[in-house]
Amino acid sequence: MLGTPQGYRFNPAFEAPGGSAIRELFKYLSRPGMISFAGGYPAPALFDAEGLAAASAEAMSEPLASLQYGATEGTPALREQLAALMARRGASVAAEEIVVMTGSQQGLDLLIRVLLSPGDAVLVERPTYPAALQALRLAGCKLDCVPSDAEGLDIHALARQLDAAPPGHFRLLYCVPDFANPTGACLSLARRLALLALAARHQLLLVEDDPYGALRFNGDPLPSLLALAGQVDGAEGRVVHLSSLSKVVAPGLRIGWMVAPAAIRQRCVIAKQTVDLCTSPISQQIASCYLAGGALERHLPRLRQGYGEKCQRMLDGIAALGGRLQVQAPTGGMFVWGRLADGSDAQRLFEHAIEHNVMFVPGRAFYASGADPASLRLSFAAPSLEQIDEGLRRLARALG
Ligand SMILES: Cc1ncc(COP(=O)(O)O)c(C=O)c1O
């Protein structure tokens, strides 16, 4: 709850209930013995503590630069490392085209500041990442949903929406093509190409948010929209790519980045000057040393194996619920998206689940409109294998 106005004048955007529904759930986390499938937190046991300690020691061996303010765009060393990382992911990007962000969430916030005004129409997936919805709502944007299924965004539905709207009506489409939050769905290659073709035809800007793409535990990686844009006539310059070290290294570093056409990037840098001047240079130096030493490439197989095993354990546990929870099996990321087979309200199940000391996120939080109240998101990332087993036994009891 927000405090009473007491004569202050606030931005009216904050008068609507705008707080994060997921962060509201965090109060239950401190209950003794609680098993949480709620947050999208990485597994503490899978942090590369040794690699990060070595990178921190190296970063502090030459502390003077790291203790000073840095360039708003990011340190040259980290931008070089991120360009190399993008090349390993199949996207050829110059270091100068990358702006370091204080978490990729900041990239989204800056894009909204630079590109959008109150009342602008924006396309989002249904369902999608709640903090994106929250940021767009606070900016006063009108949200239009594109349905999605197990292969991600429904391209035919999007084509119909774009055809029906006046040219230029939608200012951008925000999407998470790889192991989306909350659905875990991965947009197929055919749909990626079709999406780029639609963006070219309708001059639509695509904001591709990719914090999870490196966490694939089944199948072959797919090129990002950014990597594919050059292959589709007219699509070049239509993609802004956001990514992050949060899910693969550590969210505490608060290191994300943006790759965007120059006109957008330069304006985002100006906006970032007013937000935080620069991303923490110490964090950037640690990240840069970590990447330069090859630690991420060495660590990724362990992450993929660890999350793959946890995901399978969760799917096995859900199968043992006897069909009461229908889910999509993801091939990467951190989330299993499900639906209560009897169509009952996941919020009610949440209230029972809390009594049994297990929690998840009821699906409503992920919808801009047209919520399916029976949907819910379970994250397998942070709990141990034993906690996944026990948490699902508790969920079975909560289901009754
Ligand atoms: C889709 C998506 N985008 C962005 C973020 C935020 O990432 P960061 O920690 O880099 O700000 C998250 C975190 O959960 C996410 O799920």
CSV table of C-alpha atoms and ligand atoms in Angstrom, one decimal:
chain,number,residue,atom,x,y,z
A,1,MET,CA,0.0,0.0,0.0
A,2,LEU,CA,1.2,3.5,-0.8
A,3,GLY,CA,1.1,6.1,2.0
A,4,THR,CA,-1.6,8.7,2.1
A,5,PRO,CA,-1.0,11.8,-0.1
A,6,GLN,CA,-0.9,14.3,2.9
A,7,GLY,CA,-1.0,17.3,0.5
A,8,TYR,CA,1.9,16.1,-1.7
A,9,ARG,CA,1.2,16.1,-5.5
A,10,PHE,CA,2.2,12.9,-7.2
A,11,ASN,CA,2.5,11.8,-10.8
A,12,PRO,CA,-1.0,10.4,-11.4
A,13,ALA,CA,0.6,7.2,-12.9
A,14,PHE,CA,1.4,6.2,-9.3
A,15,GLU,CA,-2.2,6.4,-8.1
A,16,ALA,CA,-3.2,3.2,-9.9
A,17,PRO,CA,-2.0,0.0,-8.2
A,18,GLY,CA,1.4,-0.1,-9.8
A,19,GLY,CA,3.6,-2.0,-7.4
A,20,SER,CA,5.1,-5.3,-8.4
A,21,ALA,CA,2.8,-8.2,-7.6
A,22,ILE,CA,5.7,-10.6,-7.3
A,23,ARG,CA,7.6,-8.3,-4.9
A,24,GLU,CA,4.5,-8.3,-2.8
A,25,LEU,CA,4.9,-12.1,-2.4
A,26,PHE,CA,8.4,-11.7,-0.9
A,27,LYS,CA,7.0,-11.1,2.6
A,28,TYR,CA,6.2,-14.8,2.7
A,29,LEU,CA,9.8,-15.8,1.8
A,30,SER,CA,11.1,-15.2,5.3
A,31,ARG,CA,8.7,-17.7,6.9
A,32,PRO,CA,10.7,-20.5,8.5
A,33,GLY,CA,10.9,-23.5,6.2
A,34,MET,CA,9.2,-21.8,3.2
A,35,ILE,CA,10.1,-23.4,-0.1
A,36,SER,CA,9.8,-20.9,-2.9
A,37,PHE,CA,9.2,-21.6,-6.6
A,38,ALA,CA,8.2,-17.9,-6.9
A,39,GLY,CA,11.2,-15.7,-7.7
A,40,GLY,CA,13.3,-15.8,-10.9
A,41,TYR,CA,16.4,-16.0,-8.7
A,42,PRO,CA,19.5,-17.9,-9.8
A,43,ALA,CA,20.6,-20.9,-7.7
A,44,PRO,CA,23.0,-19.7,-5.0
A,45,ALA,CA,24.8,-23.0,-5.3
A,46,LEU,CA,25.4,-22.4,-9.0
A,47,PHE,CA,27.1,-19.0,-8.5
A,48,ASP,CA,30.7,-19.3,-9.6
A,49,ALA,CA,32.0,-18.0,-6.3
A,50,GLU,CA,35.6,-19.0,-7.0
A,51,GLY,CA,35.6,-17.4,-10.5
A,52,LEU,CA,34.0,-14.2,-9.2
A,53,ALA,CA,36.4,-14.0,-6.2
A,54,ALA,CA,39.3,-14.2,-8.6
A,55,ALA,CA,37.8,-11.6,-10.9
A,56,SER,CA,37.1,-9.3,-7.9
A,57,ALA,CA,40.7,-9.7,-6.7
A,58,GLU,CA,42.0,-8.9,-10.2
A,59,ALA,CA,39.6,-5.9,-10.5
A,60,MET,CA,40.9,-4.5,-7.2
A,61,SER,CA,44.6,-5.0,-8.1
A,62,GLU,CA,44.3,-1.8,-10.1
A,63,PRO,CA,41.6,-0.1,-8.1
A,64,LEU,CA,42.1,3.5,-9.1
A,65,ALA,CA,40.1,3.4,-12.4
A,66,SER,CA,37.3,1.4,-10.7
A,67,LEU,CA,36.9,3.8,-7.9
A,68,GLN,CA,36.3,6.7,-10.2
A,69,TYR,CA,33.2,7.7,-12.1
A,70,GLY,CA,33.2,6.1,-15.5
A,71,ALA,CA,31.8,6.9,-19.0
A,72,THR,CA,28.0,6.7,-19.2
A,73,GLU,CA,28.3,4.2,-22.1
A,74,GLY,CA,30.3,1.8,-20.0
A,75,THR,CA,34.0,1.0,-19.6
A,76,PRO,CA,35.8,0.3,-22.9
A,77,ALA,CA,37.1,-3.0,-21.4
A,78,LEU,CA,33.6,-4.3,-20.6
A,79,ARG,CA,32.1,-3.2,-23.9
A,80,GLU,CA,34.9,-5.1,-25.7
A,81,GLN,CA,34.1,-8.2,-23.7
A,82,LEU,CA,30.4,-7.9,-24.3
A,83,ALA,CA,31.0,-7.5,-28.0
A,84,ALA,CA,33.0,-10.7,-27.9
A,85,LEU,CA,30.2,-12.4,-26.0
A,86,MET,CA,27.6,-11.2,-28.6
A,87,ALA,CA,29.9,-12.6,-31.3
A,88,ARG,CA,29.9,-16.0,-29.6
A,89,ARG,CA,26.1,-15.8,-29.6
A,90,GLY,CA,26.1,-15.2,-33.3
A,91,ALA,CA,25.6,-11.4,-33.5
A,92,SER,CA,28.3,-9.3,-34.9
A,93,VAL,CA,28.3,-6.0,-32.9
A,94,ALA,CA,31.1,-3.4,-32.4
A,95,ALA,CA,32.0,-2.5,-28.8
A,96,GLU,CA,30.8,1.1,-29.6
A,97,GLU,CA,27.3,-0.2,-30.4
A,98,ILE,CA,26.9,-1.5,-26.8
A,99,VAL,CA,25.8,0.5,-23.9
A,100,VAL,CA,26.3,-1.0,-20.4
A,101,MET,CA,23.2,-0.9,-18.3
A,102,THR,CA,22.7,-1.2,-14.5
A,103,GLY,CA,20.8,-4.4,-15.2
A,104,SER,CA,18.9,-4.9,-18.4
A,105,GLN,CA,15.8,-3.6,-16.5
A,106,GLN,CA,17.5,-0.2,-16.8
A,107,GLY,CA,17.7,-0.6,-20.6
A,108,LEU,CA,14.0,-1.1,-20.7
A,109,ASP,CA,13.4,1.9,-18.5
A,110,LEU,CA,15.6,4.1,-20.7
A,111,LEU,CA,14.0,2.9,-23.9
A,112,ILE,CA,10.6,3.9,-22.5
A,113,ARG,CA,11.9,7.3,-21.6
A,114,VAL,CA,13.4,7.9,-25.0
A,115,LEU,CA,10.8,6.3,-27.3
A,116,LEU,CA,7.4,6.5,-25.6
A,117,SER,CA,4.9,9.2,-24.4
A,118,PRO,CA,1.7,8.7,-22.3
A,119,GLY,CA,-1.0,7.2,-24.5
A,120,ASP,CA,1.4,5.5,-26.9
A,121,ALA,CA,0.3,2.0,-28.0
A,122,VAL,CA,2.8,-0.8,-27.3
A,123,LEU,CA,2.5,-4.5,-28.1
A,124,VAL,CA,3.4,-7.1,-25.4
A,125,GLU,CA,3.1,-10.9,-25.3
A,126,ARG,CA,0.3,-12.4,-23.4
A,127,PRO,CA,1.6,-13.4,-20.8
A,128,THR,CA,4.8,-11.5,-20.2
A,129,TYR,CA,7.4,-10.2,-17.8
A,130,PRO,CA,5.6,-8.2,-15.1
A,131,ALA,CA,8.3,-5.6,-14.5
A,132,ALA,CA,8.1,-4.7,-18.2
A,133,LEU,CA,4.3,-4.3,-17.8
A,134,GLN,CA,4.9,-2.2,-14.7
A,135,ALA,CA,7.4,0.1,-16.4
A,136,LEU,CA,5.1,0.5,-19.5
A,137,ARG,CA,2.1,1.2,-17.3
A,138,LEU,CA,3.9,3.8,-15.2
A,139,ALA,CA,4.8,5.5,-18.4
A,140,GLY,CA,1.1,5.7,-19.3
A,141,CYS,CA,1.3,3.5,-22.4
A,142,LYS,CA,-1.6,1.6,-23.8
A,143,LEU,CA,-0.8,-2.1,-23.8
A,144,ASP,CA,-2.1,-4.4,-26.5
A,145,CYS,CA,-1.5,-8.1,-26.1
A,146,VAL,CA,-0.3,-10.6,-28.7
A,147,PRO,CA,-1.3,-14.2,-27.7
A,148,SER,CA,1.5,-16.8,-27.4
A,149,ASP,CA,1.7,-20.6,-27.3
A,150,ALA,CA,4.3,-23.2,-26.7
A,151,GLU,CA,6.4,-21.8,-29.7
A,152,GLY,CA,6.2,-18.3,-28.4
A,153,LEU,CA,4.5,-15.3,-29.9
A,154,ASP,CA,1.5,-16.0,-32.3
A,155,ILE,CA,2.7,-14.4,-35.5
A,156,HIS,CA,-0.6,-14.7,-37.3
A,157,ALA,CA,-2.4,-12.9,-34.5
A,158,LEU,CA,0.3,-10.2,-34.6
A,159,ALA,CA,0.0,-9.8,-38.4
A,160,ARG,CA,-3.8,-9.3,-38.0
A,161,GLN,CA,-3.3,-6.7,-35.2
A,162,LEU,CA,-0.8,-4.8,-37.3
A,163,ASP,CA,-2.9,-5.0,-40.4
A,164,ALA,CA,-5.9,-3.6,-38.5
A,165,ALA,CA,-4.1,-0.7,-36.9
A,166,PRO,CA,-3.2,2.6,-38.7
A,167,PRO,CA,0.4,2.8,-39.9
A,168,GLY,CA,2.8,3.6,-37.0
A,169,HIS,CA,0.1,3.0,-34.4
A,170,PHE,CA,2.2,0.6,-32.4
A,171,ARG,CA,5.4,2.2,-31.2
A,172,LEU,CA,7.2,-1.0,-30.4
A,173,LEU,CA,6.8,-4.7,-29.5
A,174,TYR,CA,8.4,-5.9,-26.3
A,175,CYS,CA,9.2,-9.6,-26.4
A,176,VAL,CA,11.3,-12.3,-24.8
A,177,PRO,CA,12.1,-14.8,-27.5
A,178,ASP,CA,14.3,-17.2,-25.5
A,179,PHE,CA,12.8,-19.1,-22.6
A,180,ALA,CA,10.4,-16.4,-21.9
A,181,ASN,CA,9.4,-15.2,-18.4
A,182,PRO,CA,6.9,-16.6,-17.5
A,183,THR,CA,6.2,-19.3,-20.1
A,184,GLY,CA,9.7,-20.7,-20.7
A,185,ALA,CA,8.7,-20.8,-24.4
A,186,CYS,CA,11.3,-20.4,-27.1
A,187,LEU,CA,10.2,-18.6,-30.3
A,188,SER,CA,10.8,-20.9,-33.2
A,189,LEU,CA,13.2,-20.0,-36.0
A,190,ALA,CA,10.4,-19.7,-38.5
A,191,ARG,CA,8.5,-17.4,-36.2
A,192,ARG,CA,11.6,-15.3,-35.6
A,193,LEU,CA,12.0,-14.7,-39.4
A,194,ALA,CA,8.3,-14.0,-39.8
A,195,LEU,CA,8.4,-11.5,-36.9
A,196,LEU,CA,11.3,-9.7,-38.5
A,197,ALA,CA,9.5,-9.6,-41.8
A,198,LEU,CA,6.5,-8.1,-40.1
A,199,ALA,CA,8.6,-5.6,-38.3
A,200,ALA,CA,10.1,-4.6,-41.7
A,201,ARG,CA,6.7,-4.4,-43.4
A,202,HIS,CA,5.1,-2.3,-40.6
A,203,GLN,CA,8.2,-0.4,-39.6
A,204,LEU,CA,7.7,-1.8,-36.1
A,205,LEU,CA,10.5,-1.6,-33.5
A,206,LEU,CA,11.2,-4.9,-31.8
A,207,VAL,CA,12.6,-4.8,-28.3
A,208,GLU,CA,14.2,-8.2,-27.7
A,209,ASP,CA,14.9,-8.9,-24.0
A,210,ASP,CA,17.3,-11.8,-23.7
A,211,PRO,CA,18.4,-12.6,-20.2
A,212,TYR,CA,17.8,-16.3,-20.4
A,213,GLY,CA,19.1,-17.4,-23.9
A,214,ALA,CA,22.4,-18.8,-22.7
A,215,LEU,CA,20.6,-21.1,-20.3
A,216,ARG,CA,19.5,-23.7,-22.9
A,217,PHE,CA,19.6,-27.2,-21.6
A,218,ASN,CA,18.0,-29.0,-24.5
A,219,GLY,CA,18.4,-28.7,-28.3
A,220,ASP,CA,20.5,-26.3,-30.3
A,221,PRO,CA,20.6,-22.5,-29.7
A,222,LEU,CA,18.6,-20.3,-32.1
A,223,PRO,CA,20.0,-17.0,-33.4
A,224,SER,CA,18.6,-13.9,-31.7
A,225,LEU,CA,16.4,-11.4,-33.5
A,226,LEU,CA,19.4,-9.1,-33.6
A,227,ALA,CA,21.6,-11.8,-35.2
A,228,LEU,CA,18.9,-12.5,-37.8
A,229,ALA,CA,17.9,-9.0,-38.6
A,230,GLY,CA,20.5,-8.6,-41.4
A,231,GLN,CA,19.0,-11.7,-43.2
A,232,VAL,CA,15.5,-10.2,-43.6
A,233,ASP,CA,14.9,-7.4,-46.1
A,234,GLY,CA,14.2,-4.1,-44.3
A,235,ALA,CA,14.6,-5.5,-40.8
A,236,GLU,CA,18.0,-4.1,-40.1
A,237,GLY,CA,17.8,-1.3,-37.5
A,238,ARG,CA,14.4,-2.6,-36.3
A,239,VAL,CA,15.7,-4.5,-33.3
A,240,VAL,CA,16.9,-3.3,-29.9
A,241,HIS,CA,18.5,-6.1,-28.0
A,242,LEU,CA,18.8,-6.2,-24.2
A,243,SER,CA,20.8,-8.8,-22.3
A,244,SER,CA,22.2,-9.3,-18.9
A,245,LEU,CA,24.7,-11.1,-16.7
A,246,SER,CA,22.1,-11.5,-14.0
A,247,LYS,CA,21.0,-15.0,-14.7
A,248,VAL,CA,24.3,-16.4,-15.9
A,249,VAL,CA,26.8,-14.7,-13.6
A,250,ALA,CA,25.1,-12.9,-10.7
A,251,PRO,CA,22.2,-10.4,-10.4
A,252,GLY,CA,24.1,-8.6,-7.6
A,253,LEU,CA,26.6,-7.3,-10.2
A,254,ARG,CA,23.7,-5.4,-11.8
A,255,ILE,CA,25.3,-5.6,-15.3
A,256,GLY,CA,23.2,-5.6,-18.3
A,257,TRP,CA,23.6,-4.1,-21.8
A,258,MET,CA,21.8,-2.7,-24.8
A,259,VAL,CA,22.5,-3.0,-28.5
A,260,ALA,CA,20.5,-0.4,-30.4
A,261,PRO,CA,20.6,1.7,-33.6
A,262,ALA,CA,22.7,4.8,-33.1
A,263,ALA,CA,19.8,7.3,-32.8
A,264,ILE,CA,18.2,5.3,-30.0
A,265,ARG,CA,21.4,4.4,-28.3
A,266,GLN,CA,22.6,8.0,-28.2
A,267,ARG,CA,19.3,9.2,-26.6
A,268,CYS,CA,19.5,6.4,-24.1
A,269,VAL,CA,22.9,7.5,-23.1
A,270,ILE,CA,21.6,11.0,-22.5
A,271,ALA,CA,18.7,9.6,-20.4
A,272,LYS,CA,21.2,7.4,-18.5
A,273,GLN,CA,23.2,10.4,-17.6
A,274,THR,CA,20.3,11.7,-15.6
A,275,VAL,CA,19.5,8.3,-14.0
A,276,ASP,CA,22.8,7.1,-12.6
A,277,LEU,CA,25.6,8.9,-14.4
A,278,CYS,CA,27.2,5.5,-15.0
A,279,THR,CA,26.9,1.8,-14.1
A,280,SER,CA,29.1,1.0,-11.1
A,281,PRO,CA,32.7,0.9,-12.5
A,282,ILE,CA,33.7,-1.6,-9.9
A,283,SER,CA,31.0,-4.0,-11.0
A,284,GLN,CA,32.0,-3.4,-14.6
A,285,GLN,CA,35.6,-4.1,-13.9
A,286,ILE,CA,34.7,-7.4,-12.1
A,287,ALA,CA,32.5,-8.4,-15.0
A,288,SER,CA,35.1,-7.5,-17.5
A,289,CYS,CA,37.9,-9.5,-15.7
A,290,TYR,CA,35.4,-12.4,-15.3
A,291,LEU,CA,34.6,-12.5,-19.0
A,292,ALA,CA,38.2,-11.8,-20.2
A,293,GLY,CA,39.5,-14.8,-18.2
A,294,GLY,CA,37.0,-17.1,-20.0
A,295,ALA,CA,35.3,-17.9,-16.7
A,296,LEU,CA,31.7,-17.6,-18.1
A,297,GLU,CA,32.4,-20.0,-20.9
A,298,ARG,CA,33.9,-22.5,-18.4
A,299,HIS,CA,30.9,-22.0,-16.1
A,300,LEU,CA,28.0,-22.2,-18.5
A,301,PRO,CA,28.0,-26.0,-19.0
A,302,ARG,CA,27.6,-26.3,-15.2
A,303,LEU,CA,24.7,-23.9,-15.2
A,304,ARG,CA,23.0,-25.6,-18.1
A,305,GLN,CA,23.4,-29.0,-16.6
A,306,GLY,CA,22.3,-27.8,-13.2
A,307,TYR,CA,19.2,-26.1,-14.4
A,308,GLY,CA,18.4,-28.9,-16.8
A,309,GLU,CA,18.4,-31.3,-14.0
A,310,LYS,CA,16.3,-29.2,-11.7
A,311,CYS,CA,13.8,-28.6,-14.5
A,312,GLN,CA,13.5,-32.3,-15.1
A,313,ARG,CA,13.0,-32.9,-11.4
A,314,MET,CA,10.2,-30.4,-11.3
A,315,LEU,CA,8.5,-31.9,-14.4
A,316,ASP,CA,8.7,-35.3,-12.8
A,317,GLY,CA,7.2,-34.0,-9.6
A,318,ILE,CA,4.4,-32.3,-11.6
A,319,ALA,CA,3.7,-35.5,-13.5
A,320,ALA,CA,3.2,-37.2,-10.1
A,321,LEU,CA,0.4,-34.7,-9.4
A,322,GLY,CA,-1.7,-36.9,-11.7
A,323,GLY,CA,-2.6,-34.3,-14.4
A,324,ARG,CA,-3.9,-31.7,-12.0
A,325,LEU,CA,-1.4,-29.2,-13.2
A,326,GLN,CA,-0.8,-29.0,-17.0
A,327,VAL,CA,2.5,-27.6,-18.0
A,328,GLN,CA,4.7,-26.7,-20.9
A,329,ALA,CA,8.2,-28.4,-20.7
A,330,PRO,CA,10.8,-25.7,-21.3
A,331,THR,CA,14.1,-26.3,-23.1
A,332,GLY,CA,16.0,-23.7,-21.1
A,333,GLY,CA,15.6,-20.8,-18.7
A,334,MET,CA,14.2,-20.9,-15.2
A,335,PHE,CA,10.5,-21.3,-15.5
A,336,VAL,CA,7.7,-23.8,-15.8
A,337,TRP,CA,4.4,-22.3,-16.8
A,338,GLY,CA,1.3,-24.2,-16.0
A,339,ARG,CA,-2.5,-24.2,-15.7
A,340,LEU,CA,-4.7,-25.9,-13.1
A,341,ALA,CA,-6.5,-28.5,-15.1
A,342,ASP,CA,-9.9,-27.9,-13.4
A,343,GLY,CA,-9.7,-24.2,-14.3
A,344,SER,CA,-9.7,-23.2,-10.6
A,345,ASP,CA,-8.1,-19.9,-9.5
A,346,ALA,CA,-4.4,-20.2,-8.9
A,347,GLN,CA,-4.6,-17.3,-6.3
A,348,ARG,CA,-6.8,-19.6,-4.1
A,349,LEU,CA,-4.3,-22.4,-4.5
A,350,PHE,CA,-1.6,-19.9,-3.6
A,351,GLU,CA,-3.4,-19.1,-0.3
A,352,HIS,CA,-3.5,-22.9,0.6
A,353,ALA,CA,0.1,-23.3,-0.6
A,354,ILE,CA,1.3,-20.7,1.8
A,355,GLU,CA,-0.3,-22.6,4.6
A,356,HIS,CA,1.7,-25.6,3.5
A,357,ASN,CA,4.9,-23.5,3.3
A,358,VAL,CA,5.4,-23.6,-0.4
A,359,MET,CA,4.9,-20.7,-2.9
A,360,PHE,CA,4.7,-19.9,-6.6
A,361,VAL,CA,3.4,-16.9,-8.6
A,362,PRO,CA,-0.3,-16.9,-9.5
A,363,GLY,CA,-0.5,-16.2,-13.3
A,364,ARG,CA,-2.5,-13.0,-13.1
A,365,ALA,CA,0.7,-10.9,-12.5
A,366,PHE,CA,1.9,-11.7,-16.0
A,367,TYR,CA,-1.1,-10.4,-18.0
A,368,ALA,CA,-1.6,-6.9,-19.4
A,369,SER,CA,-5.2,-8.0,-20.0
A,370,GLY,CA,-7.3,-11.2,-20.5
A,371,ALA,CA,-5.7,-13.1,-17.6
A,372,ASP,CA,-6.2,-16.8,-17.3
A,373,PRO,CA,-6.8,-17.1,-13.5
A,374,ALA,CA,-5.9,-20.8,-13.5
A,375,SER,CA,-2.4,-20.1,-14.7
A,376,LEU,CA,0.7,-20.1,-12.6
A,377,ARG,CA,4.5,-19.9,-12.8
A,378,LEU,CA,6.9,-22.1,-11.0
A,379,SER,CA,10.7,-21.5,-11.0
A,380,PHE,CA,12.9,-24.4,-10.5
A,381,ALA,CA,16.1,-22.4,-10.5
A,382,ALA,CA,16.8,-21.4,-6.8
A,383,PRO,CA,15.5,-24.5,-4.8
A,384,SER,CA,17.7,-27.6,-4.4
A,385,LEU,CA,16.6,-30.9,-5.9
A,386,GLU,CA,15.4,-32.0,-2.5
A,387,GLN,CA,13.4,-28.8,-2.0
A,388,ILE,CA,11.8,-29.3,-5.5
A,389,ASP,CA,10.7,-32.8,-4.4
A,390,GLU,CA,9.4,-31.6,-1.0
A,391,GLY,CA,7.9,-28.4,-2.4
A,392,LEU,CA,5.8,-30.4,-4.9
A,393,ARG,CA,4.7,-32.8,-2.2
A,394,ARG,CA,3.5,-29.8,-0.3
A,395,LEU,CA,1.8,-28.4,-3.4
A,396,ALA,CA,0.0,-31.8,-3.8
A,397,ARG,CA,-1.4,-31.4,-0.3
A,398,ALA,CA,-2.4,-27.9,-1.0
A,399,LEU,CA,-4.3,-29.1,-4.1
A,400,GLY,CA,-6.2,-31.4,-1.7
B,1,LIG,C1,12.5,-11.0,-19.0
B,1,LIG,C2,13.4,-10.3,-18.0
B,1,LIG,N1,14.0,-9.2,-18.4
B,1,LIG,C3,14.8,-8.5,-17.5
B,1,LIG,C4,15.0,-8.9,-16.2
B,1,LIG,C5,15.8,-8.1,-15.3
B,1,LIG,O1,17.2,-8.4,-15.5
B,1,LIG,P1,18.3,-7.5,-14.8
B,1,LIG,O2,18.7,-8.2,-13.5
B,1,LIG,O3,19.4,-7.6,-15.8
B,1,LIG,O4,17.8,-6.1,-14.6
B,1,LIG,C6,14.4,-10.1,-15.8
B,1,LIG,C7,14.6,-10.6,-14.4
B,1,LIG,O5,13.9,-11.4,-13.9
B,1,LIG,C8,13.6,-10.8,-16.7
B,1,LIG,O6,13.0,-12.0,-16.4
